[in-house]
Amino acid sequence: MTVLHELQTEVFPLQLLSDSLSRVKPSPSIAVTTLAGELRAAGRDVIGLSAGEPDFDTPDNIKEAAIRAIQAGKTKYTAPDGITELKQAICDKFARDNGLDYTAAQVSVGTGGKQILYNALMATLNPGDEVVIPAPYWVSYPDMVRLAGGTPVCVESSLETGFKITADQLEAAITPNTKWFIFNSPSNPTGAGYHPEELKALTDVLLRHPHVWVMTDDMYEHLVFDDFTFCTPAQVEPKLYDRTLTCNGVSKVYAMTGWRIGYAAGPKILIDAMRKIQSQSTSNPSTISQWAAVEALNGPQDYIAPNNALFHRRRDLVVSMLNDIDGLACPVPDGAFYVYPSIAGLIGRTSAAGVKIVDDETFATALLEEANVAVVHGAAYGLSPNFRISYAASDETLTEACRRIQTFCAALR
Ligand SMILES: Cc1ncc(COP(=O)(O)O)c(C=O)c1O
């Protein structure tokens, strides 16, 4: 019994785990959200601002479409990468919103935007292949690249450049080994969006490097504010159409994070390769969710504007309260529902409980410990010293959280 126990806990796990697993870490935003939930369950009054999902419910017309699908017996397997009706709705969406023409054979539907990106990387990366990723980046990009056997090449932006990289930086990062450039605008974690002329400067660089493919993650396309005009690479530079995978999903804009539907369109050879991966892993995304997504894309879009107005108001509230803090600088984002303030002015100070703030991780940990506010530290997104707040929460919650951050920062010596 003792010998078996030792085998199970020590020797066996070492042999069990793959080399590729050692290249990745768990998602830090999911880790912080889980920790905040555990602390709340243990009785602590923690405000969690780490989860990247809208705080409102999926619209009724979408829920009703799902119920109708269940009642009509649409509960069986489908084609591994999606039903024809959804692929057609996606083609119509790309034509309507982005001026991009795709056929259903050029469309892949997966279990969330995450699986779409993962399938594409798994289907294309070989050891030695490099993937250029602007930083700060969505936490999963570099780890997915590593899991697929490739090498992430991160290109740091800065607060001064509005968290956007320049054409010169992109040019310098591209090598003969570059396979993909991952683009995300508006961005998670900064909310920064590239204007058409800024994106054109990047696509001009990509035109000079025909071996580089473009993976654009347009998840926050519809969550934009003020006069920001969303644009996507194949639209800004049609000559890139043949080597661009345009990725999107219903999770954020339709408050459907739990339904798990993401999609992409691109060259058929790539879509076929992605289908092969999906057919040998998860098979089709939930049939019921697919029918709900058909309604999301084909049905009324009139809740998008009021939701954006709500997010706009919350953005202004959070940005203004954070910028009132001495030592903290919070740029105004163009979209999504995140802010990414810099704490450069607070480094070196000591908290009321005696913790020295040496980086954004010590800041986020002390904030949670001493002020009961859960945020994700910037190092997780590849640019420090910053932290990310998701402002997909009520005005009251955000006001209270920002007050706590103000009090915590005011007590730093
Ligand atoms: C930039 C970005 N891409 C993709 C995803 C994944 O979306 P999904 O929930 O559809 O997998 C997220 C979710 O946080 C995201 O922020």
Coordinates of C-alpha atoms and ligand atoms in Angstrom, one line a residue:
M1 CA 0.0 0.0 0.0
T2 CA 2.8 2.4 1.0
V3 CA 4.9 1.5 -2.0
L4 CA 1.9 1.9 -4.4
H5 CA 1.1 5.3 -2.8
E6 CA 4.6 6.5 -3.3
L7 CA 4.6 5.3 -6.9
Q8 CA 1.4 7.2 -7.6
T9 CA 2.4 10.5 -6.0
E10 CA 6.1 10.7 -7.0
V11 CA 7.4 8.4 -9.7
F12 CA 4.3 8.0 -11.8
P13 CA 3.4 11.7 -12.3
L14 CA 6.9 12.4 -13.6
Q15 CA 6.5 9.8 -16.3
L16 CA 2.8 10.8 -16.9
L17 CA 3.2 14.4 -17.9
S18 CA 4.2 15.5 -21.4
D19 CA 7.1 17.7 -22.3
S20 CA 4.7 20.1 -24.0
L21 CA 2.9 20.6 -20.7
S22 CA 6.1 22.0 -19.1
R23 CA 6.1 24.8 -21.7
V24 CA 2.8 26.3 -20.6
K25 CA 1.3 27.8 -17.5
P26 CA -2.3 28.0 -16.4
S27 CA -4.2 31.1 -17.5
P28 CA -3.4 33.8 -14.8
S29 CA -6.8 35.6 -15.3
I30 CA -8.7 32.3 -14.6
A31 CA -6.4 31.7 -11.6
V32 CA -7.1 35.1 -10.1
T33 CA -10.9 34.8 -10.7
T34 CA -10.8 31.3 -9.1
L35 CA -8.9 32.7 -6.1
A36 CA -11.3 35.6 -5.7
G37 CA -14.2 33.2 -5.7
E38 CA -12.6 31.0 -3.1
L39 CA -11.9 34.0 -0.8
R40 CA -15.5 35.1 -1.2
A41 CA -16.7 31.6 -0.4
A42 CA -14.5 31.8 2.8
G43 CA -16.4 34.9 3.8
R44 CA -14.0 37.7 2.6
D45 CA -15.7 40.7 1.0
V46 CA -13.6 40.5 -2.2
I47 CA -14.5 42.4 -5.4
G48 CA -13.3 40.5 -8.4
L49 CA -12.4 42.6 -11.5
S50 CA -10.5 39.9 -13.3
A51 CA -13.1 38.0 -15.3
G52 CA -13.3 38.9 -19.0
E53 CA -17.0 38.5 -19.5
P54 CA -20.0 40.8 -19.8
D55 CA -22.0 41.0 -16.5
F56 CA -25.3 40.9 -18.3
D57 CA -27.4 38.0 -19.5
T58 CA -27.6 36.5 -23.0
P59 CA -30.4 38.2 -24.9
D60 CA -33.8 36.5 -24.8
N61 CA -34.1 35.9 -28.6
I62 CA -30.9 33.9 -28.5
K63 CA -31.9 31.8 -25.5
E64 CA -35.3 31.2 -27.2
A65 CA -33.5 30.0 -30.3
A66 CA -31.6 27.5 -28.2
I67 CA -34.8 26.2 -26.5
R68 CA -36.4 25.8 -29.9
A69 CA -33.4 23.8 -31.1
I70 CA -33.7 21.5 -28.2
Q71 CA -37.5 21.1 -28.6
A72 CA -37.0 20.4 -32.4
G73 CA -34.5 17.6 -31.5
K74 CA -31.5 19.4 -32.9
T75 CA -29.4 17.6 -30.3
K76 CA -27.2 15.3 -32.3
Y77 CA -23.7 15.5 -33.7
T78 CA -23.2 18.0 -36.5
A79 CA -20.3 18.4 -39.0
P80 CA -17.2 18.7 -36.9
D81 CA -16.7 22.4 -37.7
G82 CA -20.3 23.6 -37.8
I83 CA -23.7 23.5 -39.4
T84 CA -24.2 25.0 -42.8
E85 CA -26.8 27.5 -41.4
L86 CA -24.2 28.9 -39.0
K87 CA -21.5 29.0 -41.6
Q88 CA -23.8 31.0 -43.9
A89 CA -24.7 33.4 -41.0
I90 CA -21.0 33.9 -40.5
C91 CA -20.4 34.6 -44.2
D92 CA -23.2 37.1 -44.1
K93 CA -21.7 38.8 -41.0
F94 CA -18.3 39.1 -42.6
A95 CA -19.9 40.6 -45.8
R96 CA -22.1 43.0 -43.7
D97 CA -19.7 44.2 -41.1
N98 CA -16.2 43.9 -42.7
G99 CA -16.8 43.9 -46.5
L100 CA -15.1 40.4 -46.7
D101 CA -16.4 37.7 -49.0
Y102 CA -16.1 34.1 -47.8
T103 CA -17.9 30.9 -48.8
A104 CA -19.2 28.4 -46.2
A105 CA -16.2 26.2 -47.2
Q106 CA -13.9 28.9 -45.9
V107 CA -15.5 29.0 -42.4
S108 CA -14.7 27.0 -39.3
V109 CA -16.8 27.0 -36.1
G110 CA -15.2 26.0 -32.8
T111 CA -15.8 25.7 -29.1
G112 CA -15.1 29.4 -28.4
G113 CA -12.7 31.7 -30.0
K114 CA -10.0 30.0 -28.0
Q115 CA -10.4 26.7 -29.8
I116 CA -10.3 28.4 -33.2
L117 CA -7.0 30.0 -32.4
Y118 CA -5.6 26.8 -30.9
N119 CA -6.7 24.7 -33.9
A120 CA -5.0 27.1 -36.3
L121 CA -1.8 27.1 -34.4
M122 CA -1.8 23.3 -33.9
A123 CA -2.5 22.8 -37.6
T124 CA 0.4 25.0 -38.8
L125 CA 3.3 25.2 -36.3
N126 CA 6.5 23.2 -36.5
P127 CA 9.4 23.4 -34.1
G128 CA 11.4 26.5 -35.0
D129 CA 8.4 28.4 -36.3
E130 CA 8.1 31.8 -34.8
V131 CA 4.9 33.7 -34.1
V132 CA 5.1 37.5 -33.7
I133 CA 2.8 38.8 -30.9
P134 CA 2.4 42.4 -29.8
A135 CA 2.7 42.9 -26.1
P136 CA 0.7 43.3 -23.9
Y137 CA -1.2 40.4 -25.3
W138 CA -4.1 38.2 -24.4
V139 CA -2.6 35.7 -22.0
S140 CA -3.3 32.6 -24.1
Y141 CA -1.4 33.5 -27.3
P142 CA 2.1 32.7 -26.2
D143 CA 1.2 29.6 -24.3
M144 CA -0.9 28.2 -27.2
V145 CA 2.1 28.9 -29.5
R146 CA 4.4 27.0 -27.1
L147 CA 1.9 24.1 -26.8
A148 CA 1.8 23.8 -30.5
G149 CA 5.6 23.6 -30.6
G150 CA 6.3 27.1 -31.9
T151 CA 8.2 30.0 -30.4
P152 CA 6.4 33.3 -29.4
V153 CA 8.3 36.4 -30.4
C154 CA 6.8 39.2 -28.3
V155 CA 7.1 42.8 -29.4
E156 CA 6.6 45.3 -26.6
S157 CA 4.5 48.4 -27.1
S158 CA 4.3 51.1 -24.4
L159 CA 1.9 53.5 -22.7
E160 CA 3.5 56.3 -24.8
T161 CA 2.5 54.6 -28.1
G162 CA -1.0 53.9 -26.8
F163 CA -0.1 50.2 -26.3
K164 CA 0.3 49.8 -30.1
I165 CA 3.3 48.6 -31.9
T166 CA 4.9 50.5 -34.8
A167 CA 5.6 49.3 -38.4
D168 CA 9.3 49.5 -37.6
Q169 CA 8.9 47.2 -34.6
L170 CA 7.0 44.7 -36.7
E171 CA 9.6 44.8 -39.5
A172 CA 12.4 44.1 -37.0
A173 CA 10.6 41.2 -35.4
I174 CA 10.0 39.3 -38.7
T175 CA 12.6 36.6 -39.6
P176 CA 12.7 33.8 -42.2
N177 CA 11.2 31.6 -39.5
T178 CA 8.1 33.8 -38.8
K179 CA 4.9 31.9 -39.6
W180 CA 2.2 34.0 -38.1
F181 CA 1.6 37.6 -36.9
I182 CA -1.2 37.7 -34.3
F183 CA -3.2 40.9 -34.3
N184 CA -5.8 41.8 -31.7
S185 CA -7.7 45.1 -31.9
P186 CA -9.4 46.3 -29.7
S187 CA -7.1 44.5 -27.4
N188 CA -7.4 42.4 -24.3
P189 CA -5.8 43.6 -21.9
T190 CA -5.5 47.3 -22.9
G191 CA -8.6 48.1 -24.9
A192 CA -6.3 49.8 -27.4
G193 CA -7.6 49.8 -31.0
Y194 CA -5.6 50.4 -34.2
H195 CA -7.0 53.1 -36.5
P196 CA -7.2 52.2 -40.2
E197 CA -4.0 54.1 -41.1
E198 CA -2.1 52.5 -38.2
L199 CA -3.2 49.1 -39.3
K200 CA -2.3 49.9 -42.9
A201 CA 1.2 50.7 -41.8
L202 CA 1.5 47.2 -40.3
T203 CA -0.1 45.5 -43.4
D204 CA 2.4 47.3 -45.6
V205 CA 5.1 45.6 -43.7
L206 CA 3.4 42.2 -44.0
L207 CA 3.0 42.7 -47.8
R208 CA 6.8 42.8 -48.0
H209 CA 7.0 39.3 -46.2
P210 CA 4.9 36.9 -48.2
H211 CA 5.8 34.0 -46.0
V212 CA 4.0 35.5 -42.9
W213 CA 0.4 34.6 -42.3
V214 CA -1.9 36.9 -40.3
M215 CA -4.1 35.7 -37.5
T216 CA -6.5 38.5 -36.5
D217 CA -8.5 38.1 -33.3
D218 CA -11.5 40.4 -33.7
M219 CA -13.3 39.3 -30.6
Y220 CA -14.0 42.9 -29.5
E221 CA -15.0 44.2 -32.9
H222 CA -18.4 45.6 -31.7
L223 CA -17.3 46.8 -28.3
V224 CA -15.9 50.2 -29.4
F225 CA -16.4 53.7 -28.1
D226 CA -16.3 57.4 -29.2
D227 CA -15.5 57.7 -32.9
F228 CA -13.3 54.6 -33.1
T229 CA -13.8 52.8 -36.4
F230 CA -13.0 49.1 -36.2
C231 CA -11.0 47.6 -39.0
T232 CA -9.5 44.2 -39.8
P233 CA -6.3 43.3 -41.8
A234 CA -7.9 41.7 -44.9
Q235 CA -10.3 44.6 -45.2
V236 CA -7.5 47.3 -44.9
E237 CA -5.2 45.4 -47.2
P238 CA -7.2 43.0 -49.6
K239 CA -3.9 41.6 -50.9
L240 CA -3.5 39.9 -47.5
Y241 CA -6.9 38.0 -47.9
D242 CA -5.2 34.8 -49.1
R243 CA -3.0 34.5 -46.0
T244 CA -5.3 35.9 -43.3
L245 CA -7.3 34.0 -40.8
T246 CA -10.0 36.3 -39.6
C247 CA -11.2 35.1 -36.1
N248 CA -14.2 36.2 -34.2
G249 CA -16.9 34.9 -31.9
V250 CA -20.2 35.5 -30.1
S251 CA -18.8 35.3 -26.6
K252 CA -18.3 39.0 -25.8
V253 CA -20.6 40.9 -28.0
Y254 CA -23.7 38.8 -27.3
A255 CA -22.8 37.9 -23.7
M256 CA -22.5 34.3 -24.6
T257 CA -19.2 33.3 -22.9
G258 CA -20.7 30.1 -21.6
W259 CA -22.2 28.9 -24.9
R260 CA -18.7 28.4 -26.3
I261 CA -19.0 29.4 -30.0
G262 CA -16.1 31.0 -31.9
Y263 CA -15.4 31.1 -35.6
A264 CA -13.0 32.0 -38.3
A265 CA -12.8 32.4 -42.0
G266 CA -9.7 32.1 -44.3
P267 CA -8.1 30.1 -47.0
K268 CA -9.8 26.7 -47.5
I269 CA -6.5 24.7 -47.1
L270 CA -6.2 26.2 -43.6
I271 CA -9.8 25.7 -42.7
D272 CA -9.6 22.0 -43.8
A273 CA -6.5 21.5 -41.7
M274 CA -8.3 23.1 -38.6
R275 CA -11.3 20.8 -39.2
K276 CA -8.9 17.8 -39.1
I277 CA -7.6 18.8 -35.7
Q278 CA -11.2 19.4 -34.4
S279 CA -12.5 16.2 -35.8
Q280 CA -9.9 14.2 -33.8
S281 CA -10.3 16.2 -30.6
T282 CA -13.7 17.7 -29.6
S283 CA -15.7 17.2 -32.8
N284 CA -18.5 19.7 -33.2
P285 CA -19.2 22.6 -30.8
S286 CA -22.5 22.2 -28.9
T287 CA -25.3 21.8 -31.5
I288 CA -27.7 23.8 -29.4
S289 CA -25.2 26.6 -29.0
Q290 CA -24.6 26.7 -32.7
W291 CA -28.4 27.3 -33.3
A292 CA -28.3 30.0 -30.7
A293 CA -25.3 31.6 -32.5
V294 CA -27.3 31.5 -35.8
E295 CA -29.9 33.7 -34.1
A296 CA -27.2 35.9 -32.5
L297 CA -25.7 36.7 -35.9
N298 CA -28.9 36.8 -38.0
G299 CA -31.3 38.3 -35.4
P300 CA -31.7 41.9 -34.2
Q301 CA -28.5 43.6 -33.3
D302 CA -30.2 46.5 -31.5
Y303 CA -28.9 45.6 -28.0
I304 CA -25.3 46.2 -29.0
A305 CA -25.5 50.0 -28.9
P306 CA -27.1 50.3 -25.4
N307 CA -24.6 47.8 -24.1
N308 CA -21.8 49.8 -25.5
A309 CA -23.2 53.0 -24.0
L310 CA -23.2 51.2 -20.6
F311 CA -19.6 50.1 -21.0
H312 CA -18.6 53.6 -22.2
R313 CA -20.0 55.1 -19.0
R314 CA -18.2 52.5 -16.9
R315 CA -15.0 53.1 -18.8
D316 CA -15.2 56.8 -18.1
L317 CA -16.0 56.2 -14.4
V318 CA -13.0 53.8 -13.9
V319 CA -10.5 55.8 -15.9
S320 CA -11.4 59.0 -14.0
M321 CA -11.3 57.4 -10.6
L322 CA -8.0 55.7 -11.3
N323 CA -6.4 58.8 -12.8
D324 CA -7.2 60.7 -9.5
I325 CA -4.6 58.4 -7.8
D326 CA -1.1 59.9 -7.4
G327 CA 1.4 57.6 -9.1
L328 CA -1.1 55.8 -11.3
A329 CA -1.6 56.5 -15.1
C330 CA -4.6 55.1 -16.9
P331 CA -5.0 55.7 -20.6
V332 CA -8.4 55.9 -22.2
P333 CA -9.2 52.7 -24.1
D334 CA -10.9 52.6 -27.5
G335 CA -12.9 49.4 -26.9
A336 CA -13.3 46.1 -25.1
F337 CA -14.0 46.3 -21.4
Y338 CA -10.6 46.6 -19.9
V339 CA -8.2 49.3 -18.6
Y340 CA -4.5 48.7 -18.2
P341 CA -3.1 51.4 -15.8
S342 CA 0.6 51.8 -15.2
I343 CA 1.8 51.7 -11.6
A344 CA 5.3 52.9 -12.5
G345 CA 4.8 55.9 -10.1
L346 CA 4.1 53.5 -7.2
I347 CA 7.1 51.1 -7.5
G348 CA 9.4 51.3 -4.5
R349 CA 6.6 52.4 -2.1
T350 CA 5.5 50.3 0.9
S351 CA 1.9 49.4 1.7
A352 CA 0.1 50.0 5.1
A353 CA 0.8 46.3 6.0
G354 CA 4.5 46.7 5.2
V355 CA 4.7 45.1 1.8
K356 CA 7.2 46.7 -0.6
I357 CA 5.7 47.2 -4.0
V358 CA 8.6 46.0 -6.2
D359 CA 6.5 45.0 -9.3
D360 CA 3.0 44.6 -10.5
E361 CA 2.7 41.2 -9.0
T362 CA 3.4 42.4 -5.5
F363 CA 1.0 45.3 -6.1
A364 CA -1.8 43.0 -7.2
T365 CA -1.2 40.6 -4.3
A366 CA -1.1 43.3 -1.7
L367 CA -4.2 44.9 -3.2
L368 CA -6.1 41.6 -2.8
E369 CA -4.7 41.0 0.7
E370 CA -5.2 44.5 2.0
A371 CA -8.0 46.0 0.0
N372 CA -10.0 43.0 -1.1
V373 CA -9.8 43.9 -4.8
A374 CA -8.8 41.2 -7.3
V375 CA -7.1 42.4 -10.5
V376 CA -4.6 40.7 -12.8
H377 CA -0.9 41.8 -12.8
G378 CA 0.6 43.1 -16.0
A379 CA 3.4 40.6 -16.2
A380 CA 0.8 38.0 -17.1
Y381 CA 0.1 40.0 -20.3
G382 CA 3.8 40.7 -21.1
L383 CA 4.0 44.4 -20.2
S384 CA 4.9 45.7 -16.7
P385 CA 4.4 47.5 -14.4
N386 CA 0.7 47.5 -15.0
F387 CA -2.5 45.8 -14.0
R388 CA -5.7 44.9 -15.8
I389 CA -9.2 45.7 -14.6
S390 CA -12.2 44.3 -16.3
Y391 CA -14.9 46.9 -15.9
A392 CA -17.7 44.5 -16.9
A393 CA -19.3 45.1 -13.5
S394 CA -22.0 47.3 -12.1
D395 CA -21.4 51.1 -11.4
E396 CA -21.7 50.5 -7.7
T397 CA -19.2 47.6 -7.7
L398 CA -16.7 49.6 -9.8
T399 CA -17.1 52.7 -7.7
E400 CA -16.5 50.7 -4.5
A401 CA -13.5 48.9 -6.1
C402 CA -11.9 52.1 -7.3
R403 CA -12.5 53.7 -3.9
R404 CA -10.6 50.7 -2.3
I405 CA -7.8 51.1 -4.8
Q406 CA -7.6 54.8 -4.0
T407 CA -7.4 54.2 -0.3
F408 CA -4.8 51.4 -0.8
C409 CA -2.7 53.7 -3.0
A410 CA -3.1 56.7 -0.7
A411 CA -1.7 54.6 2.2
L412 CA 1.5 53.7 0.2
R413 CA 4.6 55.3 1.7
Ligands
LIG1 C1 -8.8 38.6 -27.2 C2 -9.5 37.4 -26.9 N1 -9.6 36.4 -27.8 C3 -10.2 35.3 -27.6 C4 -10.9 35.0 -26.4 C5 -11.6 33.7 -26.2 O1 -13.0 33.8 -26.4 P1 -13.9 32.6 -26.1 O2 -14.5 32.7 -24.8 O3 -14.9 32.7 -27.2 O4 -13.1 31.3 -26.2 C6 -10.9 36.0 -25.4 C7 -11.5 35.8 -24.1 O5 -11.2 36.4 -23.1 C8 -10.2 37.2 -25.7 O6 -10.1 38.2 -24.8

